[in-house]
Coordinates of C-alpha atoms in Angstrom, one line a residue:
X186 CA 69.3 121.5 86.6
X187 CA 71.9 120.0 88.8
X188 CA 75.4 118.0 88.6
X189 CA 73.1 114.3 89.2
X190 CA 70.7 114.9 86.5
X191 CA 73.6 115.2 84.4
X192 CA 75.3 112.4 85.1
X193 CA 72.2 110.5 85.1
X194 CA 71.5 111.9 81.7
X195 CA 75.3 110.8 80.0
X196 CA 75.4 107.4 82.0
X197 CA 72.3 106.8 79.7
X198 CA 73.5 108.0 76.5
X199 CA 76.6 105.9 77.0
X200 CA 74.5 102.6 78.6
X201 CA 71.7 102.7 76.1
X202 CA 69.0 101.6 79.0
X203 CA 67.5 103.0 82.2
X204 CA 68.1 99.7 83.8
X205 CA 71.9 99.5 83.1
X206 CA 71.8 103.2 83.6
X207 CA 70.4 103.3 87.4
X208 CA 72.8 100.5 87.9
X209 CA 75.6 102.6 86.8
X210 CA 74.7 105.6 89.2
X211 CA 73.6 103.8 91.8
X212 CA 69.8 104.5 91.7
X213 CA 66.9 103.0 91.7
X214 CA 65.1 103.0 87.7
X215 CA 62.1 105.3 88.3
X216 CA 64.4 107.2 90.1
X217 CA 66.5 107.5 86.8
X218 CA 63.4 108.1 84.8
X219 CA 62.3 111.0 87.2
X220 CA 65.6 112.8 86.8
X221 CA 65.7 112.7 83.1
X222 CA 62.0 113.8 82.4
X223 CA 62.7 116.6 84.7
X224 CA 66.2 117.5 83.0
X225 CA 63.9 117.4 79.6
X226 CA 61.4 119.3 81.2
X227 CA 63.8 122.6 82.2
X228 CA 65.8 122.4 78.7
X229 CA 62.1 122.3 77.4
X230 CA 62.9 118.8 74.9
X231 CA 62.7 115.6 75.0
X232 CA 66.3 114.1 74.4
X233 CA 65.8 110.6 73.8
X234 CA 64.2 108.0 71.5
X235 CA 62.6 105.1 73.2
X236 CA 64.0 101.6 71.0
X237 CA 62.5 98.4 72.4
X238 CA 63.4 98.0 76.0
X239 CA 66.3 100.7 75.2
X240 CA 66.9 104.1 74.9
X241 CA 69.7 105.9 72.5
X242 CA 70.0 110.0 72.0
X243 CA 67.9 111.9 69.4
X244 CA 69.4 114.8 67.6
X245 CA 68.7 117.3 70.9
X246 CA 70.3 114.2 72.9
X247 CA 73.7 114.2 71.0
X248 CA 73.9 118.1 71.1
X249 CA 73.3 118.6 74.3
X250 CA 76.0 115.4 75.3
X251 CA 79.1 116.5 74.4
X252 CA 78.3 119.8 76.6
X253 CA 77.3 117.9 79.6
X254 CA 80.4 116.0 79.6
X255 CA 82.4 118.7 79.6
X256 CA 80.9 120.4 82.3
X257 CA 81.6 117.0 84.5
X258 CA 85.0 117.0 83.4
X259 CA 84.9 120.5 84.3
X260 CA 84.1 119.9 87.9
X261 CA 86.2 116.6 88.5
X262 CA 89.3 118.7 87.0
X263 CA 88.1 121.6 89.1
X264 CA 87.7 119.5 92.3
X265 CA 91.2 118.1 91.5
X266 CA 92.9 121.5 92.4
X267 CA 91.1 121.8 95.8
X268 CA 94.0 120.5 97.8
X269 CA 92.0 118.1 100.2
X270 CA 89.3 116.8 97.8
X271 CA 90.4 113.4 96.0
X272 CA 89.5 113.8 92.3
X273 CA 91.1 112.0 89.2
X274 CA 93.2 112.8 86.5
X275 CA 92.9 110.7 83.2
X276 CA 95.5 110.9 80.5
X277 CA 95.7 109.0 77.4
X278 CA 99.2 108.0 75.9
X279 CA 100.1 106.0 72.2
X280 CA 102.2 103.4 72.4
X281 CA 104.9 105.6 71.0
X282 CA 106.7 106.2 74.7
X283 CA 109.8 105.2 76.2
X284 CA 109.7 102.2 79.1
X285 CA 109.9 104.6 81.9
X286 CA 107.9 107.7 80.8
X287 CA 104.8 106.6 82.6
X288 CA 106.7 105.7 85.5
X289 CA 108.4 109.6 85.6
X290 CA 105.2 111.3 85.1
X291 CA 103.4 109.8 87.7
X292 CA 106.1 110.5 90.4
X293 CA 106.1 114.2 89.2
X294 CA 102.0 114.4 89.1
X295 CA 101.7 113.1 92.5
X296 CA 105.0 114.7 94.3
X297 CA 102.8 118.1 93.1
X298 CA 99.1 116.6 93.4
X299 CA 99.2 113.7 96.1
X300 CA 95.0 113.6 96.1
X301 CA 94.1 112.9 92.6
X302 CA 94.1 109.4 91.5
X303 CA 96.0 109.2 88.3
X304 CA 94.4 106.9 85.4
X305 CA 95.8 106.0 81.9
X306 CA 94.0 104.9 79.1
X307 CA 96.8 103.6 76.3
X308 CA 95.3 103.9 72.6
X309 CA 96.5 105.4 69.2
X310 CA 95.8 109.4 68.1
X311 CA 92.5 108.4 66.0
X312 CA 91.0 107.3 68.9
X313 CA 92.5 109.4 71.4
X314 CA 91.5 112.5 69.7
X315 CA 87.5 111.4 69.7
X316 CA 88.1 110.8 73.7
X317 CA 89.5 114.1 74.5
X318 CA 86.9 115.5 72.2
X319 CA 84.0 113.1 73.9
X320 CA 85.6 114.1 77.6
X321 CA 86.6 110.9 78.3
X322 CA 89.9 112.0 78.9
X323 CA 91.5 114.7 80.1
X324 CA 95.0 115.3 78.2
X325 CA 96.8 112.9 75.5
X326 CA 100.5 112.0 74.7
X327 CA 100.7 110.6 72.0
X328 CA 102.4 110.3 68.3
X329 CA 100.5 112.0 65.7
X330 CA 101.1 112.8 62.1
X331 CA 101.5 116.3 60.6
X332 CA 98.6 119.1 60.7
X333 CA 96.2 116.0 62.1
X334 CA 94.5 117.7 64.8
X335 CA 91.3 118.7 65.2
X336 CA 90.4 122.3 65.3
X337 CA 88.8 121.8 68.8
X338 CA 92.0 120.5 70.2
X339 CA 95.3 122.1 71.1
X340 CA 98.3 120.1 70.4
X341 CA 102.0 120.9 72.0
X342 CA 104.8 119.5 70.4
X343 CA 107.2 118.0 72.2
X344 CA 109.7 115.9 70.4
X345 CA 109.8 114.0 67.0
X346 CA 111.2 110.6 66.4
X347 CA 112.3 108.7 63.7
X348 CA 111.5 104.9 62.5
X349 CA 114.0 102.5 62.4
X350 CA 114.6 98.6 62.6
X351 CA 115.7 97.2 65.7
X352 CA 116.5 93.8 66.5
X353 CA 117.8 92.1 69.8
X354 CA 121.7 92.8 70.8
X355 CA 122.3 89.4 69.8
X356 CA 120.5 88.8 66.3
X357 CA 122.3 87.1 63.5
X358 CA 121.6 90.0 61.5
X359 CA 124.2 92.0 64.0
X360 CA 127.4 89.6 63.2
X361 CA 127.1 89.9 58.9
X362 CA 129.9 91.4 57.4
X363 CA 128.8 92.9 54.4
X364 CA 126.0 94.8 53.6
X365 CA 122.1 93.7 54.8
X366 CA 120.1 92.5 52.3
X367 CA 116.1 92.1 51.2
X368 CA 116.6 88.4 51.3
X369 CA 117.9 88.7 54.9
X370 CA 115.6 90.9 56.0
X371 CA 112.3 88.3 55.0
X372 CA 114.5 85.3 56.8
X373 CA 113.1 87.2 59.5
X374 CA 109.6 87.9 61.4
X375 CA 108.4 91.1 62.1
X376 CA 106.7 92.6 64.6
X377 CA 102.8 93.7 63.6
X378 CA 100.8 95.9 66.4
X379 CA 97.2 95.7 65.2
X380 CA 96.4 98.3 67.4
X381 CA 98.5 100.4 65.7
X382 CA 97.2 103.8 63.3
X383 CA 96.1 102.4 60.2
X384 CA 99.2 104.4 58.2
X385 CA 102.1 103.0 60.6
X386 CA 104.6 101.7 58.2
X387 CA 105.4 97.8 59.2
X388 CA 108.4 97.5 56.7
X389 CA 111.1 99.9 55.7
X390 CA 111.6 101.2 52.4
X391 CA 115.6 100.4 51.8
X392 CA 116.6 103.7 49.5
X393 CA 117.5 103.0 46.5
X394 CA 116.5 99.6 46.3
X395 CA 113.0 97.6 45.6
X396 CA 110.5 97.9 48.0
X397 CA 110.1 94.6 50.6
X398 CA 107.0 92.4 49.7
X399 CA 105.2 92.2 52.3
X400 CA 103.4 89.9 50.8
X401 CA 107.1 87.6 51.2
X402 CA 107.0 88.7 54.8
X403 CA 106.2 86.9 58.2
X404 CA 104.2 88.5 60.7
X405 CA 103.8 88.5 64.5
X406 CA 100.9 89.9 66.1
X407 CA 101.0 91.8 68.8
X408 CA 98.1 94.5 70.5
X409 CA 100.5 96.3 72.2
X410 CA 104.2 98.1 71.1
X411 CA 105.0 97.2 74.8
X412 CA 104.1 93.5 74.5
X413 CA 106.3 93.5 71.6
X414 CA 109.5 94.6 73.3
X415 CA 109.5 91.4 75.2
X416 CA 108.8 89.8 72.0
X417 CA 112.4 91.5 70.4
X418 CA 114.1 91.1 73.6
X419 CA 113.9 87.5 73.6
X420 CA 113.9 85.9 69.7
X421 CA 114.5 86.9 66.3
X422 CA 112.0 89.1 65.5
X423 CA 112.2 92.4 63.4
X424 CA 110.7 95.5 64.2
X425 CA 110.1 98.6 62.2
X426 CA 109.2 101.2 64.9
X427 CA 110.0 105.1 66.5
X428 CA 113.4 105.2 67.9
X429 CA 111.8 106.7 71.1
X430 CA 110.0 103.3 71.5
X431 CA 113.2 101.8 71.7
X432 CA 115.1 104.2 73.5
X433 CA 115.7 102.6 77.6
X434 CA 116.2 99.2 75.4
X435 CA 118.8 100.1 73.3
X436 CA 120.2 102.4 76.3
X437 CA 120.6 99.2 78.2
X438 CA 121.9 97.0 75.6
X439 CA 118.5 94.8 75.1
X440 CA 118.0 95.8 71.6
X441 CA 120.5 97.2 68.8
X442 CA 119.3 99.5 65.5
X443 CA 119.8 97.8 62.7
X444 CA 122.5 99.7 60.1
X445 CA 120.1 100.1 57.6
X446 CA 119.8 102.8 54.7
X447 CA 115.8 103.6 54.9
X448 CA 113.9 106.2 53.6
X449 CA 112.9 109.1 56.3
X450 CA 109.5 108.7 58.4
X451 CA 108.9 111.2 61.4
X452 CA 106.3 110.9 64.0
X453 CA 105.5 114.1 65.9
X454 CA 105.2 113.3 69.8
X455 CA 102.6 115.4 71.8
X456 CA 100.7 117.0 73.9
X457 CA 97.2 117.7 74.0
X458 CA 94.2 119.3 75.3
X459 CA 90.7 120.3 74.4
X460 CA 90.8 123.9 73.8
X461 CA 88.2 124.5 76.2
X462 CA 88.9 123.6 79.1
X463 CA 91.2 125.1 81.2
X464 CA 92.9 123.3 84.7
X465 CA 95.7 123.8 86.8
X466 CA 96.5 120.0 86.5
X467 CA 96.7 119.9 82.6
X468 CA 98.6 122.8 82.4
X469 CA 101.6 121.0 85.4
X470 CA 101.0 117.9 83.3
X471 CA 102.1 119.7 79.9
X472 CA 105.0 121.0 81.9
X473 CA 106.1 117.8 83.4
X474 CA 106.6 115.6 79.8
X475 CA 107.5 119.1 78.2
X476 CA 110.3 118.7 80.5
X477 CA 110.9 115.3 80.2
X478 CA 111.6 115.4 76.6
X479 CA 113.8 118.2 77.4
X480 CA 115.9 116.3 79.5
X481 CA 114.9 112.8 77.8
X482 CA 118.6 111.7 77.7
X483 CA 118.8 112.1 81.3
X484 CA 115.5 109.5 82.1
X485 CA 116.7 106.4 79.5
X486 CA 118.3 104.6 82.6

């Protein structure tokens, strides 16, 4: 068994044909075809059921893929600590960030690792915890709720931030002089990321008072929490979001937090891993944001 028959064998799992398989790898079809009968032939089973003109994993298949992944990810994140061999380093991150945290951990990563190639893959914890779990990343950042990860992970906490409404410096809602109302609040769009978890809270619950109907409310879409901060930057819209999200905005005077009296929701911020793998690179990277939130006050402008 070597490291191509491998790859040959997960770029067909994850294309579903030999044809869009070879193309993939760069090899010719029967070429594919060879190395996966002889991968089959020293594990001593056939892996794969043949469906039409394609191919898709039997139960042997999708036992066997989740180890041969890892041993790839294995040897890129091994080659990545060879000082003159370029590897690359994928890291996943939620939307739950401040505006320069990418920007602060890729200066650190390459000052310290100048070969690998950095990629980021931006998603929420659901789907984030299936990659790291799959091997299609190497290390997450990301908000996630209490006691939500997976026994095969390992999850550093780093900070935890609050929800709160925000608004642009300048919106309407910012020059009342009495108290803020429901009725003002639904004069108001707010902000919707459909990319978001499916428990994110888009409203506040006011304490004390009747719940907001969403069902009163006006919505803008967005896919991303980033593409909504230009969205709050520049009109009227409401958003219900972690203060963290927030943070270089409000530093900088873009957006002001609404003076609202909401009931309490916490998202935990973090860092994490598959359990087992180990790498040099992962464990700089967990010390880089585990300093960065250390120091977060420092970064905002």
């Amino acid at each position: 068994m070597d490291i191509r028959q491998l790859k040959h064998f997960v770029a067909l799992v994850e294309t579903g044909t030999e044809h869009a398989a070879a193309e993939d790898q760069h090899i010719s079809q029967p070429g594919l075809s060879s190395s996966i009968k002889r991968l089959e032939n020293e594990l001593g089973t056939p892996l794969f059921l043949r469906e039409g003109r394609g191919m898709s994993p039997n139960a042997r298949g999708h036992d066997f893929y989740p180890h041969a992944k890892r041993i790839l990810g294995n040897l890129r994140l091994a080659k990545a600590e060879l000082a003159d061999t370029q590897s690359r380093l994928v890291i996943g991150v939620g939307d739950i960030r401040a505006s320069n945290f990418i920007a602060v951990m890729t200066k650190e990563m390459q000052e310290h690792f100048p070969h690998i190639q950095i990629e980021f893959y931006e998603s929420h914890y659901q789907t984030l915890f299936i990659s790291l779990e799959k091997g299609d990343i190497d290390a997450a950042i990301v908000g996630i709720p209490v006691d939500s990860c997976p026994p095969t992970l390992f999850a550093k906490t780093l900070t935890r931030t609050q929800f709160a409404v925000f608004g642009c410096a300048d919106h309407p809602l910012t020059k009342l002089e009495r108290s803020i109302e429901i009725e003002d609040l639904l004069a108001y769009p707010w902000m919707q990321n459909t990319n978001g978890p499916d428990r994110t809270p888009l409203l506040p619950q006011i304490k004390g008072g009747r719940p907001i109907p969403r069902e009163k409310a006006k919505f803008i879409c967005i896919d991303s929490l980033h593409m909504g901060k230009e969205l709050l930057v520049n009109s009227h819209c409401l958003c219900h979001c972690p203060e963290l999200a927030m943070a270089v905005e409000v530093s900088r005077g873009r957006v002001i937090k609404l003076n609202l009296p909401i009931r309490t929701y916490n998202v935990t911020i973090a860092a994490i891993r598959h359990k087992d793998i180990q790498s040099a690179s992962i464990d700089y990277l967990f010390s880089v944001v585990d300093r960065y939130f250390e120091n977060a006050v420092e970064h905002l402008d």
